[in-house]
Amino acid sequence: MRKVVGAAVAVAMLAGAPAGAACWSPEQTAAARIRDLQSQLMVSTLKCQVIHVDLTKEYNAFVGGNRTVIGTINTRLKTFFIRGEGPVGGQSAYDRFTTSLANAYGASKTNSTTCEEARALATEAAMMANSEEGLLLLADRAGIAPRLPGGRCETMASAGASAGTSAVVTAAK
């Protein structure tokens, strides 16, 4: 009976996740947040150019000053997607994910105030000098919380614990 209930709980937990999507560990979530910060700054740099505010110097300083951590988090993200979808599907899933991060900022308003805010964020991010923790603090302050397909593992574990308790109680009746 316990095996049947356990299997039912496992199937119920998997049914809510898209095919190939695994839950995101704290390390993978951190990588997604830093990648989202990079996307926000990149899109802001491009959008601000349209209104003749040039953030290229600040954006390039951010990328140059954090090249190692940016490479590390991108590798972490690619590995996550490749493990779930295989080499070809994983690369495509990574590309879709990073594109969706950038697209989320495409419709936001752009004016001199938002450009100066982006300039300040890029300048501060450049000073983090490859500190993942520092970039995460900036992402927190900027309210960066990317949508994670499959959800966070902690959330999934909590849902599983609740579902497991509920399923056991139901089965006991």
mmCIF file of C-alpha atoms in Angstrom:
data_model
loop_
_atom_site.group_PDB
_atom_site.id
_atom_site.type_symbol
_atom_site.label_atom_id
_atom_site.label_comp_id
_atom_site.label_asym_id
_atom_site.label_seq_id
_atom_site.Cartn_x
_atom_site.Cartn_y
_atom_site.Cartn_z
ATOM 1 C CA MET A 1 0.000 0.000 0.000
ATOM 2 C CA ARG A 2 2.811 2.424 0.872
ATOM 3 C CA LYS A 3 4.499 1.720 -2.472
ATOM 4 C CA VAL A 4 1.269 2.487 -4.337
ATOM 5 C CA VAL A 5 0.755 5.736 -2.413
ATOM 6 C CA GLY A 6 4.405 6.714 -2.928
ATOM 7 C CA ALA A 7 4.162 6.023 -6.655
ATOM 8 C CA ALA A 8 0.930 8.022 -6.899
ATOM 9 C CA VAL A 9 2.564 10.970 -5.159
ATOM 10 C CA ALA A 10 5.578 10.800 -7.497
ATOM 11 C CA VAL A 11 3.344 10.682 -10.587
ATOM 12 C CA ALA A 12 1.258 13.606 -9.304
ATOM 13 C CA MET A 13 4.371 15.693 -8.707
ATOM 14 C CA LEU A 14 5.718 14.981 -12.196
ATOM 15 C CA ALA A 15 2.403 15.639 -13.922
ATOM 16 C CA GLY A 16 2.599 19.368 -13.138
ATOM 17 C CA ALA A 17 6.036 19.832 -14.712
ATOM 18 C CA PRO A 18 6.606 20.212 -18.449
ATOM 19 C CA ALA A 19 8.359 17.320 -20.184
ATOM 20 C CA GLY A 20 12.097 17.508 -19.623
ATOM 21 C CA ALA A 21 11.825 20.138 -16.902
ATOM 22 C CA ALA A 22 13.543 19.339 -13.636
ATOM 23 C CA CYS A 23 13.361 21.376 -10.482
ATOM 24 C CA TRP A 24 15.981 24.078 -9.946
ATOM 25 C CA SER A 25 18.511 23.676 -7.122
ATOM 26 C CA PRO A 26 19.632 26.774 -5.185
ATOM 27 C CA GLU A 27 22.835 26.866 -7.286
ATOM 28 C CA GLN A 28 20.910 26.670 -10.549
ATOM 29 C CA THR A 29 18.444 29.285 -9.340
ATOM 30 C CA ALA A 30 21.350 31.594 -8.465
ATOM 31 C CA ALA A 31 22.782 31.071 -11.950
ATOM 32 C CA ALA A 32 19.423 31.945 -13.530
ATOM 33 C CA ARG A 33 19.155 35.116 -11.441
ATOM 34 C CA ILE A 34 22.627 36.308 -12.452
ATOM 35 C CA ARG A 35 21.902 35.465 -16.103
ATOM 36 C CA ASP A 36 18.669 37.453 -15.774
ATOM 37 C CA LEU A 37 20.629 40.401 -14.342
ATOM 38 C CA GLN A 38 22.942 40.208 -17.354
ATOM 39 C CA SER A 39 19.922 40.090 -19.695
ATOM 40 C CA GLN A 40 18.334 43.105 -18.034
ATOM 41 C CA LEU A 41 21.535 45.123 -18.387
ATOM 42 C CA MET A 42 22.068 44.014 -21.997
ATOM 43 C CA VAL A 43 18.521 44.910 -23.045
ATOM 44 C CA SER A 44 18.697 48.214 -21.174
ATOM 45 C CA THR A 45 21.940 49.058 -22.962
ATOM 46 C CA LEU A 46 20.342 48.407 -26.359
ATOM 47 C CA LYS A 47 17.080 50.199 -25.565
ATOM 48 C CA CYS A 48 18.844 53.217 -24.104
ATOM 49 C CA GLN A 49 20.909 53.583 -27.286
ATOM 50 C CA VAL A 50 17.643 54.160 -29.145
ATOM 51 C CA ILE A 51 16.991 57.282 -27.033
ATOM 52 C CA HIS A 52 20.638 58.351 -27.375
ATOM 53 C CA VAL A 53 21.800 57.320 -23.905
ATOM 54 C CA ASP A 54 24.935 55.216 -24.235
ATOM 55 C CA LEU A 55 25.477 52.578 -21.531
ATOM 56 C CA THR A 56 27.929 50.540 -23.587
ATOM 57 C CA LYS A 57 30.927 51.471 -21.446
ATOM 58 C CA GLU A 58 29.178 50.483 -18.203
ATOM 59 C CA TYR A 59 27.735 47.259 -19.667
ATOM 60 C CA ASN A 60 31.099 46.229 -21.091
ATOM 61 C CA ALA A 61 32.748 46.969 -17.731
ATOM 62 C CA PHE A 62 30.155 44.720 -16.050
ATOM 63 C CA VAL A 63 30.816 41.881 -18.508
ATOM 64 C CA GLY A 64 34.592 42.334 -18.396
ATOM 65 C CA GLY A 65 34.707 42.574 -14.610
ATOM 66 C CA ASN A 66 32.561 39.467 -14.168
ATOM 67 C CA ARG A 67 33.644 37.346 -17.134
ATOM 68 C CA THR A 68 34.579 34.348 -14.980
ATOM 69 C CA VAL A 69 31.348 34.202 -12.990
ATOM 70 C CA ILE A 70 29.265 34.836 -16.132
ATOM 71 C CA GLY A 71 31.004 31.895 -17.809
ATOM 72 C CA THR A 72 30.507 29.723 -14.747
ATOM 73 C CA ILE A 73 26.798 30.452 -14.425
ATOM 74 C CA ASN A 74 26.197 29.966 -18.156
ATOM 75 C CA THR A 75 27.937 26.572 -17.959
ATOM 76 C CA ARG A 76 25.786 25.708 -14.921
ATOM 77 C CA LEU A 77 22.624 26.630 -16.830
ATOM 78 C CA LYS A 78 23.634 24.730 -19.982
ATOM 79 C CA THR A 79 24.469 21.672 -17.885
ATOM 80 C CA PHE A 80 21.043 21.861 -16.222
ATOM 81 C CA PHE A 81 19.242 21.913 -19.567
ATOM 82 C CA ILE A 82 21.490 19.301 -21.210
ATOM 83 C CA ARG A 83 20.950 16.860 -18.317
ATOM 84 C CA GLY A 84 17.203 17.223 -18.717
ATOM 85 C CA GLU A 85 16.924 17.321 -22.502
ATOM 86 C CA GLY A 86 20.124 15.810 -23.927
ATOM 87 C CA PRO A 87 22.864 17.667 -25.829
ATOM 88 C CA VAL A 88 20.807 19.024 -28.740
ATOM 89 C CA GLY A 89 17.526 19.535 -26.897
ATOM 90 C CA GLY A 90 19.382 20.966 -23.908
ATOM 91 C CA GLN A 91 21.162 23.596 -25.980
ATOM 92 C CA SER A 92 17.837 24.560 -27.575
ATOM 93 C CA ALA A 93 16.164 24.738 -24.151
ATOM 94 C CA TYR A 94 19.017 26.905 -22.846
ATOM 95 C CA ASP A 95 18.669 29.212 -25.857
ATOM 96 C CA ARG A 96 14.884 29.476 -25.372
ATOM 97 C CA PHE A 97 15.374 30.187 -21.666
ATOM 98 C CA THR A 98 17.952 32.944 -22.157
ATOM 99 C CA THR A 99 15.893 34.472 -24.975
ATOM 100 C CA SER A 100 12.823 34.516 -22.730
ATOM 101 C CA LEU A 101 14.830 36.340 -20.060
ATOM 102 C CA ALA A 102 15.809 39.065 -22.511
ATOM 103 C CA ASN A 103 12.329 39.260 -24.039
ATOM 104 C CA ALA A 104 10.837 39.898 -20.612
ATOM 105 C CA TYR A 105 12.605 43.279 -20.604
ATOM 106 C CA GLY A 106 11.802 44.203 -24.202
ATOM 107 C CA ALA A 107 8.410 45.738 -23.484
ATOM 108 C CA SER A 108 9.467 47.764 -20.455
ATOM 109 C CA LYS A 109 9.484 51.534 -20.716
ATOM 110 C CA THR A 110 12.679 53.328 -21.578
ATOM 111 C CA ASN A 111 13.406 56.905 -20.640
ATOM 112 C CA SER A 112 16.292 58.904 -19.233
ATOM 113 C CA THR A 113 15.402 57.838 -15.681
ATOM 114 C CA THR A 114 15.325 54.111 -16.449
ATOM 115 C CA CYS A 115 18.569 54.465 -18.425
ATOM 116 C CA GLU A 116 20.331 56.186 -15.525
ATOM 117 C CA GLU A 117 19.051 53.483 -13.151
ATOM 118 C CA ALA A 118 20.458 50.839 -15.514
ATOM 119 C CA ARG A 119 23.743 52.758 -15.713
ATOM 120 C CA ALA A 120 23.999 52.803 -11.915
ATOM 121 C CA LEU A 121 23.194 49.079 -11.707
ATOM 122 C CA ALA A 122 25.750 48.207 -14.404
ATOM 123 C CA THR A 123 28.400 50.349 -12.697
ATOM 124 C CA GLU A 124 27.768 48.689 -9.361
ATOM 125 C CA ALA A 125 27.658 45.230 -10.961
ATOM 126 C CA ALA A 126 31.033 45.890 -12.602
ATOM 127 C CA MET A 127 32.505 46.486 -9.152
ATOM 128 C CA MET A 128 31.468 42.998 -7.977
ATOM 129 C CA ALA A 129 34.641 41.636 -9.640
ATOM 130 C CA ASN A 130 33.481 38.042 -10.193
ATOM 131 C CA SER A 131 31.607 37.787 -6.890
ATOM 132 C CA GLU A 132 28.576 35.555 -7.396
ATOM 133 C CA GLU A 133 27.297 36.586 -3.966
ATOM 134 C CA GLY A 134 27.663 40.274 -4.818
ATOM 135 C CA LEU A 135 25.789 39.872 -8.092
ATOM 136 C CA LEU A 136 23.032 37.967 -6.301
ATOM 137 C CA LEU A 137 22.688 40.812 -3.805
ATOM 138 C CA LEU A 138 22.298 43.248 -6.694
ATOM 139 C CA ALA A 139 19.748 40.939 -8.332
ATOM 140 C CA ASP A 140 17.816 40.861 -5.040
ATOM 141 C CA ARG A 141 17.839 44.616 -4.789
ATOM 142 C CA ALA A 142 16.705 44.941 -8.413
ATOM 143 C CA GLY A 143 13.841 42.487 -7.773
ATOM 144 C CA ILE A 144 15.111 39.953 -10.303
ATOM 145 C CA ALA A 145 13.229 36.668 -10.051
ATOM 146 C CA PRO A 146 13.159 34.789 -13.365
ATOM 147 C CA ARG A 147 10.416 32.307 -14.160
ATOM 148 C CA LEU A 148 11.957 28.857 -13.735
ATOM 149 C CA PRO A 149 10.344 26.088 -15.792
ATOM 150 C CA GLY A 150 9.864 23.131 -13.460
ATOM 151 C CA GLY A 151 10.020 25.307 -10.319
ATOM 152 C CA ARG A 152 12.498 25.395 -7.473
ATOM 153 C CA CYS A 153 13.420 22.121 -5.793
ATOM 154 C CA GLU A 154 12.541 23.493 -2.331
ATOM 155 C CA THR A 155 9.060 24.371 -3.564
ATOM 156 C CA MET A 156 8.665 20.972 -5.183
ATOM 157 C CA ALA A 157 9.842 19.223 -2.009
ATOM 158 C CA SER A 158 7.344 21.201 0.062
ATOM 159 C CA ALA A 159 4.557 20.353 -2.363
ATOM 160 C CA GLY A 160 5.615 16.716 -2.311
ATOM 161 C CA ALA A 161 5.660 16.632 1.472
ATOM 162 C CA SER A 162 2.192 18.171 1.590
ATOM 163 C CA ALA A 163 0.899 15.863 -1.130
ATOM 164 C CA GLY A 164 2.511 12.864 0.551
ATOM 165 C CA THR A 165 0.880 13.668 3.875
ATOM 166 C CA SER A 166 -2.441 14.223 2.160
ATOM 167 C CA ALA A 167 -2.157 11.006 0.154
ATOM 168 C CA VAL A 168 -1.287 8.959 3.241
ATOM 169 C CA VAL A 169 -4.230 10.395 5.170
ATOM 170 C CA THR A 170 -6.547 9.735 2.230
ATOM 171 C CA ALA A 171 -5.236 6.191 1.838
ATOM 172 C CA ALA A 172 -5.673 5.531 5.552
ATOM 173 C CA LYS A 173 -9.398 6.390 5.438
#
